[in-house]
CSV table of C-alpha atoms in Angstrom, one decimal:
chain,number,residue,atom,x,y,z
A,1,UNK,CA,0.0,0.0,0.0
A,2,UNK,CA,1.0,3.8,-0.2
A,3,UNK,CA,0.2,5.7,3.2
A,4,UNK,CA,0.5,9.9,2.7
A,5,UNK,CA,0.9,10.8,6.9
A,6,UNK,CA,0.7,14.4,7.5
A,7,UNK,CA,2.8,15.9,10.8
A,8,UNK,CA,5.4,14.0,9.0
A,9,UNK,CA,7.9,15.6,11.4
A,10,UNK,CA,5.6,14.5,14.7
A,11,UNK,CA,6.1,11.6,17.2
A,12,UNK,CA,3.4,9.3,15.6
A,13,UNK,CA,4.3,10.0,11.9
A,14,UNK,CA,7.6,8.8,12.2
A,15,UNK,CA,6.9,6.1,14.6
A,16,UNK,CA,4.3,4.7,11.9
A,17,UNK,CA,6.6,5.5,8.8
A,18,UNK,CA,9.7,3.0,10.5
A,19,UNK,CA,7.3,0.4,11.9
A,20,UNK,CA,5.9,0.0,8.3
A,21,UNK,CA,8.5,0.9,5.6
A,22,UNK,CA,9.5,-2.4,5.0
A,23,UNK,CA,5.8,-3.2,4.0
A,24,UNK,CA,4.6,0.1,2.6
A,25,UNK,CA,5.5,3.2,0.0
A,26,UNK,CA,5.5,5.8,2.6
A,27,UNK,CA,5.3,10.0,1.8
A,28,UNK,CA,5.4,11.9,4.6
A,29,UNK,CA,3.9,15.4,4.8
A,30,UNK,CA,5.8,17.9,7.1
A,31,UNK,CA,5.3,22.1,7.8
A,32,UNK,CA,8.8,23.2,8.5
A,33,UNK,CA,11.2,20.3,9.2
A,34,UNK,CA,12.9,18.0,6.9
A,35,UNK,CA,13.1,14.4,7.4
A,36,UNK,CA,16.0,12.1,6.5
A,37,UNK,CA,14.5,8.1,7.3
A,38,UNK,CA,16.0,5.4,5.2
A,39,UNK,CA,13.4,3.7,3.4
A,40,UNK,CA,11.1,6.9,3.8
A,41,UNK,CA,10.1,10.0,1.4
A,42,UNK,CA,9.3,13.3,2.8
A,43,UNK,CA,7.7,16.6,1.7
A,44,UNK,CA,7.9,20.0,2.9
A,45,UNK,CA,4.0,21.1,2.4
A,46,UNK,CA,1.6,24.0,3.0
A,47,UNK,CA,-1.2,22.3,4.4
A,48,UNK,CA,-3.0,25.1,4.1
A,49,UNK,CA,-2.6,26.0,0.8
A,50,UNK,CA,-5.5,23.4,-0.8
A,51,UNK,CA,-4.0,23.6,-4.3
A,52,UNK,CA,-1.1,22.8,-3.2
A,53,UNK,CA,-2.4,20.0,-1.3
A,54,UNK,CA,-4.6,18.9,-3.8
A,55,UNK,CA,-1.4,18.9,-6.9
A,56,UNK,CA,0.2,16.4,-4.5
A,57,UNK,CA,-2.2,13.9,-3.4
A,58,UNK,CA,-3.4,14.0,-7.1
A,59,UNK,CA,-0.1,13.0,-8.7
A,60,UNK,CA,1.2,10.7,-5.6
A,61,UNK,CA,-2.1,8.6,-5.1
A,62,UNK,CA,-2.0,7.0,-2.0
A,63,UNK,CA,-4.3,3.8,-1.2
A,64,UNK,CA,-4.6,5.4,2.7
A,65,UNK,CA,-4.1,9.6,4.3
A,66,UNK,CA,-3.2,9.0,7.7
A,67,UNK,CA,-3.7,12.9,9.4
A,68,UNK,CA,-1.6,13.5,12.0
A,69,UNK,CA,-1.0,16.7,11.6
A,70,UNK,CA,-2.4,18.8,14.4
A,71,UNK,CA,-2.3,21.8,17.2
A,72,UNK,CA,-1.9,19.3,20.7
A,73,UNK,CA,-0.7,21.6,22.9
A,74,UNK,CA,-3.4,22.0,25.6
A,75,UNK,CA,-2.4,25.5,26.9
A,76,UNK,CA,-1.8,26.6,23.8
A,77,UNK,CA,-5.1,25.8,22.1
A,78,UNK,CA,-7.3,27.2,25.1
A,79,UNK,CA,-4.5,30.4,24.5
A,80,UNK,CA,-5.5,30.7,20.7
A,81,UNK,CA,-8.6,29.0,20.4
A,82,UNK,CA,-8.7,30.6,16.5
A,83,UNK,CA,-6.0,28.7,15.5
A,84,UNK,CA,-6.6,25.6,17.2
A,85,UNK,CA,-10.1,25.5,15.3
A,86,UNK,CA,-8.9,26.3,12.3
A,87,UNK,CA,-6.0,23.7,12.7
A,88,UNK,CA,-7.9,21.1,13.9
A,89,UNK,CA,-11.5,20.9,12.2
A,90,UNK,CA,-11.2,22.9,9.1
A,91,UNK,CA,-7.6,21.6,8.1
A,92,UNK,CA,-9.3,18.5,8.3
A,93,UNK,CA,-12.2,19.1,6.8
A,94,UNK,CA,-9.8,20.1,4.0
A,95,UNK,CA,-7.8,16.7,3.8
A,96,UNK,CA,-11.1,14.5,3.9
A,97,UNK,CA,-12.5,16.6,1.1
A,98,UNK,CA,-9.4,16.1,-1.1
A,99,UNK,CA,-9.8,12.6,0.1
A,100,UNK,CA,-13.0,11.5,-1.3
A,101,UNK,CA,-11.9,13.5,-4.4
A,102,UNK,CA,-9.3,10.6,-5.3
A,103,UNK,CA,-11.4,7.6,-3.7
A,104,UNK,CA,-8.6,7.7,-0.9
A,105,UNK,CA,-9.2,6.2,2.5
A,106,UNK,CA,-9.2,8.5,5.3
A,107,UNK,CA,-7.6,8.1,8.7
A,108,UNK,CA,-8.2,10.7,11.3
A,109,UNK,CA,-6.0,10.6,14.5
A,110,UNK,CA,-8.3,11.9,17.5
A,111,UNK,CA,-7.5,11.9,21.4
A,112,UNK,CA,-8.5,10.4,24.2
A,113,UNK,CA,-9.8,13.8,26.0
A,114,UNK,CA,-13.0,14.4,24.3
A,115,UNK,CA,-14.7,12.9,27.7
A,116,UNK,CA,-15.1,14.8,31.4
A,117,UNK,CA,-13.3,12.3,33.0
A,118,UNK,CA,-16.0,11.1,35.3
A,119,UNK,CA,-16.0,7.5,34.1
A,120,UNK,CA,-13.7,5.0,33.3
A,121,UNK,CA,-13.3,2.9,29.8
A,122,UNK,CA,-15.4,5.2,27.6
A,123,UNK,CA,-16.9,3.4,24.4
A,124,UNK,CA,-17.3,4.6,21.2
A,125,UNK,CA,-20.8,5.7,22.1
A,126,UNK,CA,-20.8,7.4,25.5
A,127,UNK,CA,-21.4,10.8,25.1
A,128,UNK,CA,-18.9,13.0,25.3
A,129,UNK,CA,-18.6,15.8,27.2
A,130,UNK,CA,-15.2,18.0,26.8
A,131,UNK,CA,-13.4,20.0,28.9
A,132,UNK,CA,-11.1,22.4,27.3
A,133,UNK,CA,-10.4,23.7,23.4
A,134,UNK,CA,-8.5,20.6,22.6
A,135,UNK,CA,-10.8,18.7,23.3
A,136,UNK,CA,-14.0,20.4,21.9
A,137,UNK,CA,-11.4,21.3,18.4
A,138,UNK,CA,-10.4,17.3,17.6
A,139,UNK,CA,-14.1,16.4,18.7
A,140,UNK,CA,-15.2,18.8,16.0
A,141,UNK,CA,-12.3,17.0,13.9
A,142,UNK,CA,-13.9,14.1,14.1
A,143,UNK,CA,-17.5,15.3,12.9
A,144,UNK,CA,-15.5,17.4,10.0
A,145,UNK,CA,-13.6,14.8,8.4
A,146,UNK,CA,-16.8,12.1,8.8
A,147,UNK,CA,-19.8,14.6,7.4
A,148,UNK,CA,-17.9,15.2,4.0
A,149,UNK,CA,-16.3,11.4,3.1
A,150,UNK,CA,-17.7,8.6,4.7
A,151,UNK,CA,-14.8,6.4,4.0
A,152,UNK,CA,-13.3,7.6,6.7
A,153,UNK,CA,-11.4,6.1,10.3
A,154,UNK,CA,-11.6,7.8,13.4
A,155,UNK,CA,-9.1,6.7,15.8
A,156,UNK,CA,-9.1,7.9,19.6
A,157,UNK,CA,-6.0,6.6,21.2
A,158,UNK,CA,-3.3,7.3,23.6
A,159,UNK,CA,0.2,6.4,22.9
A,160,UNK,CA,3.9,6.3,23.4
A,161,UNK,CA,6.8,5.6,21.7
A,162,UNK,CA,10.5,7.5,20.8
A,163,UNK,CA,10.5,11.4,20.1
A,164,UNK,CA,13.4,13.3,18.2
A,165,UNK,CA,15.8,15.2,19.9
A,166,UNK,CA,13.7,18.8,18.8
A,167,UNK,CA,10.8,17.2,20.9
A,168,UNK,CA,11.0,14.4,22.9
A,169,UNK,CA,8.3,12.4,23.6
A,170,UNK,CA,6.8,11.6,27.2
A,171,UNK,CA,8.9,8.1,27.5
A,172,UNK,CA,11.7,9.9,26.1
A,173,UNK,CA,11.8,12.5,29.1
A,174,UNK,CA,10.9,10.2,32.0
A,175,UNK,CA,14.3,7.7,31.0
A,176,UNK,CA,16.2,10.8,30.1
A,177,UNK,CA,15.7,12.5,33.5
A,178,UNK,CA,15.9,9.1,35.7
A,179,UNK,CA,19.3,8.6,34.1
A,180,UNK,CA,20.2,11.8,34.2
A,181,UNK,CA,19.5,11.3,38.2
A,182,UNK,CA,16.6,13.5,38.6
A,183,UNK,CA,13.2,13.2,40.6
A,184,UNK,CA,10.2,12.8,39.0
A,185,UNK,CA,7.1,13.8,40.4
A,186,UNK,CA,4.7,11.3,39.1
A,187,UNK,CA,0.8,11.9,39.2
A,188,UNK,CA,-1.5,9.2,41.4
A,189,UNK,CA,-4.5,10.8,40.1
A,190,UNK,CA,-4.9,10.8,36.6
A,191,UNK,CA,-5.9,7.8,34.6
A,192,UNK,CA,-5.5,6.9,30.8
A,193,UNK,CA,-5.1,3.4,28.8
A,194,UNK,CA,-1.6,4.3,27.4
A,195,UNK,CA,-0.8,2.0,23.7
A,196,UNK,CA,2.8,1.6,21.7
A,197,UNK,CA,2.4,3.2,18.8
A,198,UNK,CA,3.8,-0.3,17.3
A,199,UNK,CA,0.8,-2.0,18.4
A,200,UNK,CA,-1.3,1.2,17.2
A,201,UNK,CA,0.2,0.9,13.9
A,202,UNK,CA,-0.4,-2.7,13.6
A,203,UNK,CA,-3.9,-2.7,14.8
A,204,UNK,CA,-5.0,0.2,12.6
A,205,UNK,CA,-3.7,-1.2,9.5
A,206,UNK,CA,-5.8,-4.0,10.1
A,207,UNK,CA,-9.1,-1.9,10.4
A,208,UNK,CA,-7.9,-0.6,7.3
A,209,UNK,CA,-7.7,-3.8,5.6
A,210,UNK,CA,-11.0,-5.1,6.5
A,211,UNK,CA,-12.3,-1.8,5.2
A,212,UNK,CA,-13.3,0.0,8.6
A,213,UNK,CA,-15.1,3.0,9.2
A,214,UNK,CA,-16.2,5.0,11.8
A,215,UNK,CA,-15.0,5.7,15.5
A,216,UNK,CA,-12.9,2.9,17.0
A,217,UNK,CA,-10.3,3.2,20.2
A,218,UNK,CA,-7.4,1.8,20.0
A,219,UNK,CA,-6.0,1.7,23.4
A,220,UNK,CA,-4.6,-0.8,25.9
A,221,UNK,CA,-6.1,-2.8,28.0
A,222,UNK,CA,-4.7,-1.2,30.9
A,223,UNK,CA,-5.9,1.6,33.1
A,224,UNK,CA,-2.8,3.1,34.3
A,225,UNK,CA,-1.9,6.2,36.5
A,226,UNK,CA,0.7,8.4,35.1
A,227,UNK,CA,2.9,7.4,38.3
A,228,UNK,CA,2.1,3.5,37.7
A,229,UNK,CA,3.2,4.2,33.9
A,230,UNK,CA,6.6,5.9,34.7
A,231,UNK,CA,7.4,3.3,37.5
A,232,UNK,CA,6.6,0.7,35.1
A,233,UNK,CA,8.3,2.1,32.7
A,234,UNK,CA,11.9,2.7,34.5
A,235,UNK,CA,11.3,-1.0,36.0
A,236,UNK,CA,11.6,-2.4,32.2
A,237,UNK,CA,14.7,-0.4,31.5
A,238,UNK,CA,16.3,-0.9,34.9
A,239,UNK,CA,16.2,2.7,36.0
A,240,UNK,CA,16.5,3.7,40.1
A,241,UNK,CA,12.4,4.0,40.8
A,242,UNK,CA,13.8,6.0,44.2
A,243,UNK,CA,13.5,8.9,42.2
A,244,UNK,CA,10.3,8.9,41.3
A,245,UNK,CA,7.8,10.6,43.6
A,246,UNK,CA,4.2,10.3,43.8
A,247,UNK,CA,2.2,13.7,43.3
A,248,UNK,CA,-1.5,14.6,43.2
A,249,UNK,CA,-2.4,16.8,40.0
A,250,UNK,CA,-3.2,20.5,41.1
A,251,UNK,CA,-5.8,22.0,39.1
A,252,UNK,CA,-5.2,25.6,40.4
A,253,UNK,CA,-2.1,25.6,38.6
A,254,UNK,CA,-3.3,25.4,35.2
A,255,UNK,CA,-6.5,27.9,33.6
A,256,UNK,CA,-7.5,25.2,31.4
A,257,UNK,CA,-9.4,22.3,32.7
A,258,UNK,CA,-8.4,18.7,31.9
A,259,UNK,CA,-10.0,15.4,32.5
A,260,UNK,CA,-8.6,13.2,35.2
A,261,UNK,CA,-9.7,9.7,33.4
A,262,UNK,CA,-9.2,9.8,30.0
A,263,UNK,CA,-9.4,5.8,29.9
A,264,UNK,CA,-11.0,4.5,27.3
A,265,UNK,CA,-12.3,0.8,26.2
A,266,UNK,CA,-10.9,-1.2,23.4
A,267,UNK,CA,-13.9,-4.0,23.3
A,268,UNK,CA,-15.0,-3.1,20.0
A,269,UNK,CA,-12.0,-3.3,18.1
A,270,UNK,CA,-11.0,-6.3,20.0
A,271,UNK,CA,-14.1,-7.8,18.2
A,272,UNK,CA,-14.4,-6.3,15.7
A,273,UNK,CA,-10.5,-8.2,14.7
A,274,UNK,CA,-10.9,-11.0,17.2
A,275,UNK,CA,-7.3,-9.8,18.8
A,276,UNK,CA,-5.8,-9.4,21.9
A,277,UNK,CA,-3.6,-6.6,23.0
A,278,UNK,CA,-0.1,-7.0,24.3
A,279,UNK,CA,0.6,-6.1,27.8
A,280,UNK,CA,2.9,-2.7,29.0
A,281,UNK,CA,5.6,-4.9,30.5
A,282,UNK,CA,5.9,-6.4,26.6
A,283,UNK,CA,4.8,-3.0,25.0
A,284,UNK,CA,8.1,-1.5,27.2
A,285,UNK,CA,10.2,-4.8,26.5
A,286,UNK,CA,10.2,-4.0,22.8
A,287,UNK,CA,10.8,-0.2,23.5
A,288,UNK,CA,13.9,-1.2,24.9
A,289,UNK,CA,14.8,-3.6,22.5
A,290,UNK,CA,14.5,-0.5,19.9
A,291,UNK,CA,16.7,1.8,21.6
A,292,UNK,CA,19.4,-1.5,21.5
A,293,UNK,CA,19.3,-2.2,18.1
A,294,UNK,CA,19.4,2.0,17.2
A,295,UNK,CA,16.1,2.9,15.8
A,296,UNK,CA,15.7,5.5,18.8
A,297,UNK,CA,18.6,6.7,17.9
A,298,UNK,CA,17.4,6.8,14.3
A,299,UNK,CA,13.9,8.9,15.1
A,300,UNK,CA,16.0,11.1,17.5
A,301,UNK,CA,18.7,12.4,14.6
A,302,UNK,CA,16.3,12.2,12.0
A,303,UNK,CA,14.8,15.7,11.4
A,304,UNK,CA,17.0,18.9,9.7
C-alpha cells in the first residue's frame, strides 16, 4: 500500500513511517522540518494552501491519508482558540475533502480527551462531554472529516513511543531524566489506557484492511496512572524508581481544565478483529529492545 501521513515531522508519523516501511511506500507530509529516514520520502508542504495539497495527493495517489498533523498543545489551544479550530476541524475538513476527491481512504488521528473524566473505559458511544479547546477542536475534527467522506477512520488513542531530539516524547523524558538522576514527580490521580504506537500501527492497518469506518479506540487494555506508567516504565529499562515521587495533579495551577480519566475501552476493536492486546511490560520490553538495536537513535537524529 502507499500511506501519505501528515505531521510527517511529529512523534506518531515517524513512529508509523519505520514500523511499516518495510511493507509500505510511505510519503510523509511535514510544515517546517525536513526528514531524512531510510526507506522513507518526505515533503515539505503547506497544508494550508488546498491547491497545493490537492497537486500532491493527485499525482502521488495513495491507497490510505493517515492525518496526524495537528495543534496538541493544551495550553496553547485554550490560548489561541482561532487557530486551534482552524487547525484542527477545518484543516481536516480540507484533507477529507481532497480525500474522497481521489477515492482515498481517510484516517483521522483523535484523542483520548473528548470525555469529562467522570468515568472510566469510555466506548465509542458514551457521550462526550469536553473540557477544554482541545478537546471540543479534535471532537469537532472528528464530525469534519466524517460529514464530508464517509470512508473515513476515526481513531481515539493514547500512545507512546521514541520522540526526536527537537521534541521528545513523554517516554523519552521520564528515562532521560531518571538517568540523568533526577526526581520525578509522578501523578497518582490521573488515569488513561496508554498504547505503543507499534501495536497502534499494527492494529490500525488491520481496520484498514478489513475496510473500517467509523469511531474505533485503539488503546490498551490497561488503566494506568501516570505514576504507575513511569514506574513501570523505569522498571523495564532498569532505572533507580527511588527517584520517582508520587504527586497529586493540582488543578489551580493550570487555567484550562483537563480530565482526570481519560481511559478508554478497546472492546470493539477487539471484536471487531478478534485480537488481543499486548501487555505494557511487553509493549516497554520492545521499547527497549528499539533503543538496542538503534532505531531511537534513528527517530532522534532524524529531522534537519
Amino acid at each position: 500500500m502507499r500511506l501519505m501521513i501528515t505531521g510527517g515531522s511529529g512523534l506518531l508519523a515517524l513512529n508509523w513511517a519505520v514500523s511499516c516501511r518495510d511493507d509500505h511506500d510511505i510519503l510523509l507530509l511535514t510544515h517546517t522540518k525536513c526528514v531524512t529516514l531510510s526507506g522513507v520520502t518526505s515533503l515539505k508542504v503547506d497544508l494550508e494552501n488546498k491547491e497545493e495539497l490537492d497537486d500532491i495527493i493527485g499525482q502521488w495517489r495513495p491507497d490510505i491519508i493517515v492525518h496526524t498533523a495537528g495543534m496538541t498543545n493544551v495550553d496553547e489551544c485554550d490560548e489561541f482558540p482561532e487557530r486551534a479550530y482552524y487547525t484542527n476541524v477545518d484543516l481536516v475538513k480540507t484533507m477529507s475533502l481532497i480525500a474522497k476527491k481521489y477515492s482515498i481512504k481517510f484516517v483521522y488521528i483523535s484523542s483520548d480527551h473528548i470525555f469529562s473524566g467522570n468515568k472510566s473505559f469510555n466506548t465509542e458511544n458514551d457521550k462526550t462531554d469536553t473540557l477544554n479547546v482541545y478537546a471540543d477542536s479534535k471532537l469537532l475534527g472528528e464530525k469534519a472529516a466524517e460529514s464530508v467522506n464517509k470512508n473515513c477512520l476515526i481513531i481515539r488513542t493514547n500512545f507512546f513511543g521514541w520522540g526526536t531530539s527537537v521534541k521528545p516524547s513523554f517516554s523519552d523524558w521520564v528515562i532521560n531524566t531518571i538517568r540523568n538522576r533526577e526526581e520525578i514527580k509522578a501523578y497518582t490521580d490521573i488515569f488513561y489506557t496508554p498504547i505503543f504506537i507499534y501495536h497502534l500501527v499494527d492494529i490500525a492497518i488491520k481496520l484498514i484492511k478489513k475496510d473500517c469506518n467509523g469511531v474505533f479506540n485503539i488503546v490498551g487494555d490497561s488503566r494506568i496512572s501516570k505514576y504507575e506508567f513511569i514506574l513501570s516504565l523505569a522498571d523495564r529499562f532498569e532505572l533507580d524508581t527511588s527517584l520517582i515521587k508520587k504527586s497529586i495533579y493540582d488543578s489551580k495551577g493550570s487555567n484550562v481544565k483537563r480530565p482526570l480519566d481519560m481511559s478508554l475501552s478497546n472492546a470493539l476493536v477487539k471484536k471487531t478483529l478478534r485480537v488481543d492486546f499486548p501487555d505494557l511490560g511487553q509493549s516497554f520490553d520492545e521499547l527497549r529492545l528499539q533503543e538496542e538495536s538503534g532505531i531511537r537513535s534513528e527517530i532522534q537524529n532524524c529531522l534537519t
